[in-house]
CSV table of C-alpha atoms in Angstrom, one decimal:
chain,number,residue,atom,x,y,z
A,1,MET,CA,7.0,29.1,39.4
A,2,LYS,CA,4.3,31.1,37.7
A,3,ILE,CA,6.7,31.9,34.9
A,4,ILE,CA,7.5,28.1,34.3
A,5,ILE,CA,3.8,27.3,34.3
A,6,LEU,CA,2.9,30.1,31.9
A,7,THR,CA,5.8,29.2,29.6
A,8,ALA,CA,4.7,25.6,29.5
A,9,LEU,CA,1.1,26.7,28.7
A,10,LEU,CA,2.3,29.0,26.0
A,11,PHE,CA,4.3,26.3,24.3
A,12,GLY,CA,1.5,23.7,24.7
A,13,LEU,CA,3.5,21.6,27.0
A,14,ARG,CA,1.5,19.5,29.4
A,15,PRO,CA,2.7,16.9,31.8
A,16,ASP,CA,1.2,14.2,29.6
A,17,SER,CA,2.3,15.6,26.2
A,18,LYS,CA,5.3,13.2,26.0
A,19,ALA,CA,2.9,10.3,26.6
A,20,GLN,CA,0.6,11.5,23.9
A,21,ILE,CA,3.5,11.8,21.4
A,22,ASN,CA,4.7,8.3,22.3
A,23,THR,CA,1.1,7.0,21.8
A,24,ALA,CA,0.8,8.7,18.5
A,25,MET,CA,4.1,7.3,17.3
A,26,ASN,CA,3.2,3.8,18.5
A,27,ASN,CA,-0.1,4.0,16.6
A,28,THR,CA,1.7,5.2,13.5
A,29,ASN,CA,4.2,2.3,13.8
A,30,MET,CA,1.4,-0.2,14.4
A,31,ASN,CA,-0.5,1.1,11.4
A,32,SER,CA,2.6,1.1,9.2
A,33,LEU,CA,3.2,-2.5,10.2
A,34,ALA,CA,-0.4,-3.5,9.4
A,35,ILE,CA,-0.1,-2.0,6.0
A,36,LYS,CA,3.3,-3.7,5.4
A,37,THR,CA,1.7,-7.0,6.3
A,38,THR,CA,-1.2,-6.3,3.9
A,39,LEU,CA,1.3,-5.6,1.2
A,40,GLU,CA,3.6,-8.5,1.8
A,41,ASP,CA,1.1,-11.2,2.7
A,42,TYR,CA,-1.8,-10.3,0.5
A,43,TYR,CA,-0.9,-7.9,-2.3
A,44,PHE,CA,2.6,-9.1,-3.4
A,45,GLN,CA,1.8,-12.8,-2.7
A,46,GLY,CA,-1.5,-12.5,-4.4
A,47,ILE,CA,0.1,-11.1,-7.5
A,48,TYR,CA,3.0,-13.7,-7.4
A,49,LEU,CA,0.7,-16.7,-6.9
A,50,GLY,CA,-2.2,-15.4,-9.0
A,51,ASP,CA,-4.4,-15.8,-5.9
A,52,VAL,CA,-7.5,-13.8,-6.4
A,53,GLN,CA,-8.8,-14.5,-2.9
A,54,ARG,CA,-5.6,-13.2,-1.4
A,55,LEU,CA,-5.8,-10.0,-3.5
A,56,GLU,CA,-9.4,-9.5,-2.5
A,57,GLN,CA,-8.3,-9.3,1.1
A,58,ALA,CA,-5.9,-6.4,0.2
A,59,PHE,CA,-8.4,-4.3,-1.7
A,60,TYR,CA,-11.6,-2.4,-1.0
A,61,SER,CA,-14.4,-3.9,-3.1
A,62,ASP,CA,-14.8,-0.7,-5.2
A,63,ALA,CA,-11.1,0.1,-5.7
A,64,LEU,CA,-9.9,1.7,-8.9
A,65,LEU,CA,-6.7,0.9,-10.7
A,66,LEU,CA,-5.3,3.6,-13.0
A,67,GLY,CA,-2.0,4.4,-14.7
A,68,ASP,CA,-0.2,3.4,-17.9
A,69,VAL,CA,1.4,0.2,-19.2
A,70,LYS,CA,4.0,0.5,-22.0
A,71,GLY,CA,2.8,4.1,-22.5
A,72,GLN,CA,-0.9,3.1,-22.9
A,73,PRO,CA,-3.6,4.3,-20.5
A,74,TYR,CA,-4.7,1.7,-18.0
A,75,PHE,CA,-8.0,1.8,-16.1
A,76,LYS,CA,-9.7,-1.0,-14.4
A,77,ARG,CA,-12.2,-1.6,-11.6
A,78,LEU,CA,-11.2,-4.2,-9.0
A,79,ALA,CA,-13.5,-6.9,-10.5
A,80,GLU,CA,-11.9,-6.4,-13.9
A,81,TYR,CA,-8.4,-6.6,-12.5
A,82,LEU,CA,-9.1,-9.7,-10.5
A,83,ASP,CA,-10.6,-11.4,-13.6
A,84,VAL,CA,-7.4,-10.7,-15.5
A,85,VAL,CA,-5.3,-12.2,-12.6
A,86,ALA,CA,-7.6,-15.2,-12.5
A,87,HIS,CA,-7.1,-15.9,-16.2
A,88,ARG,CA,-3.4,-15.3,-16.6
A,89,GLN,CA,-0.5,-17.6,-15.7
A,90,SER,CA,1.0,-16.4,-12.4
A,91,PRO,CA,4.6,-15.4,-12.2
A,92,LYS,CA,5.1,-18.5,-9.9
A,93,ASP,CA,3.6,-20.9,-12.4
A,94,SER,CA,5.5,-19.5,-15.3
A,95,SER,CA,8.8,-19.6,-13.3
A,96,GLN,CA,9.2,-15.9,-14.1
A,97,PRO,CA,11.0,-13.5,-11.8
A,98,PHE,CA,8.9,-11.5,-9.3
A,99,HIS,CA,10.0,-8.9,-6.8
A,100,GLY,CA,7.8,-6.6,-4.7
A,101,GLU,CA,9.5,-3.8,-2.8
A,102,ILE,CA,8.0,-1.3,-0.3
A,103,ILE,CA,9.7,2.0,-0.8
A,104,LYS,CA,7.7,4.1,1.7
A,105,ILE,CA,4.6,4.1,3.8
A,106,SER,CA,3.0,7.3,5.0
A,107,VAL,CA,0.1,7.2,7.5
A,108,ILE,CA,-2.1,10.1,8.7
A,109,ASN,CA,-5.1,9.1,10.9
A,110,SER,CA,-7.2,6.7,8.8
A,111,ILE,CA,-5.5,7.2,5.5
A,112,ALA,CA,-2.2,6.1,4.1
A,113,VAL,CA,-0.1,5.9,0.9
A,114,ALA,CA,2.4,3.2,0.1
A,115,GLU,CA,4.9,3.6,-2.6
A,116,VAL,CA,6.0,0.3,-4.0
A,117,LYS,CA,7.9,-1.3,-6.9
A,118,VAL,CA,6.8,-4.5,-8.6
A,119,LYS,CA,8.9,-6.5,-11.1
A,120,MET,CA,7.0,-9.2,-12.9
A,121,TYR,CA,7.6,-10.8,-16.3
A,122,HIS,CA,9.2,-8.0,-18.3
A,123,TYR,CA,7.4,-5.2,-16.5
A,124,TYR,CA,8.8,-2.8,-13.9
A,125,TYR,CA,5.9,-1.0,-12.1
A,126,HIS,CA,6.2,2.0,-9.9
A,127,GLU,CA,3.0,2.2,-7.9
A,128,PHE,CA,1.3,4.5,-5.4
A,129,LEU,CA,-1.3,2.6,-3.3
A,130,SER,CA,-3.9,4.6,-1.4
A,131,PHE,CA,-5.1,2.9,1.8
A,132,HIS,CA,-8.1,3.7,4.1
A,133,HIS,CA,-8.7,2.1,7.5
A,134,ILE,CA,-12.1,0.5,7.1
A,135,ASN,CA,-13.8,-1.7,9.7
A,136,GLY,CA,-10.5,-2.3,11.5
A,137,GLN,CA,-8.6,-3.2,8.3
A,138,TRP,CA,-6.2,-1.2,6.1
A,139,LEU,CA,-7.5,-1.7,2.5
A,140,ILE,CA,-6.2,-0.5,-0.9
A,141,VAL,CA,-8.8,1.9,-2.2
A,142,ASN,CA,-6.9,3.2,-5.2
A,143,LYS,CA,-3.9,1.9,-7.2
A,144,MET,CA,-1.9,4.2,-9.4
A,145,MET,CA,0.8,2.7,-11.5
A,146,THR,CA,3.2,3.2,-14.3
A,147,ASP,CA,5.4,0.9,-16.2
A,148,THR,CA,9.0,2.1,-16.1
A,149,MET,CA,12.2,0.8,-17.6
A,150,ASP,CA,14.2,0.9,-14.4
A,151,GLN,CA,14.7,-2.0,-12.2
A,152,ALA,CA,12.2,-2.7,-9.4
């Protein structure tokens, strides 16, 4: 019996370790689902509809957006980006194709990264969105993007 207990202690096994693993997995799944909801209901829909208020709900107020579009450097603060969205015709209003796709979501504690693809107008964007859990919400704190020629 002593050998079993010592072996369990050496390998870090405790009677409640399975419960802790299940709780951690459930939390990760719940966080991934919350991020997926933010992406689908606020980020993708905000872009498609040109809905600035919806987009504001997805982003941290001081978020940065960086990358390149058609080979040119792209840098905007959230307020600048929202102003562009507010003054352009939305994909919905222009009857242009739009498609948002979640490739992967990775969550560790209070941070996460979502890899997504967005097709709108004649652009195909590959994006990495950094999230942080702030005041009970998963918010985009950084958007890195590049315009690619492959399909979203």
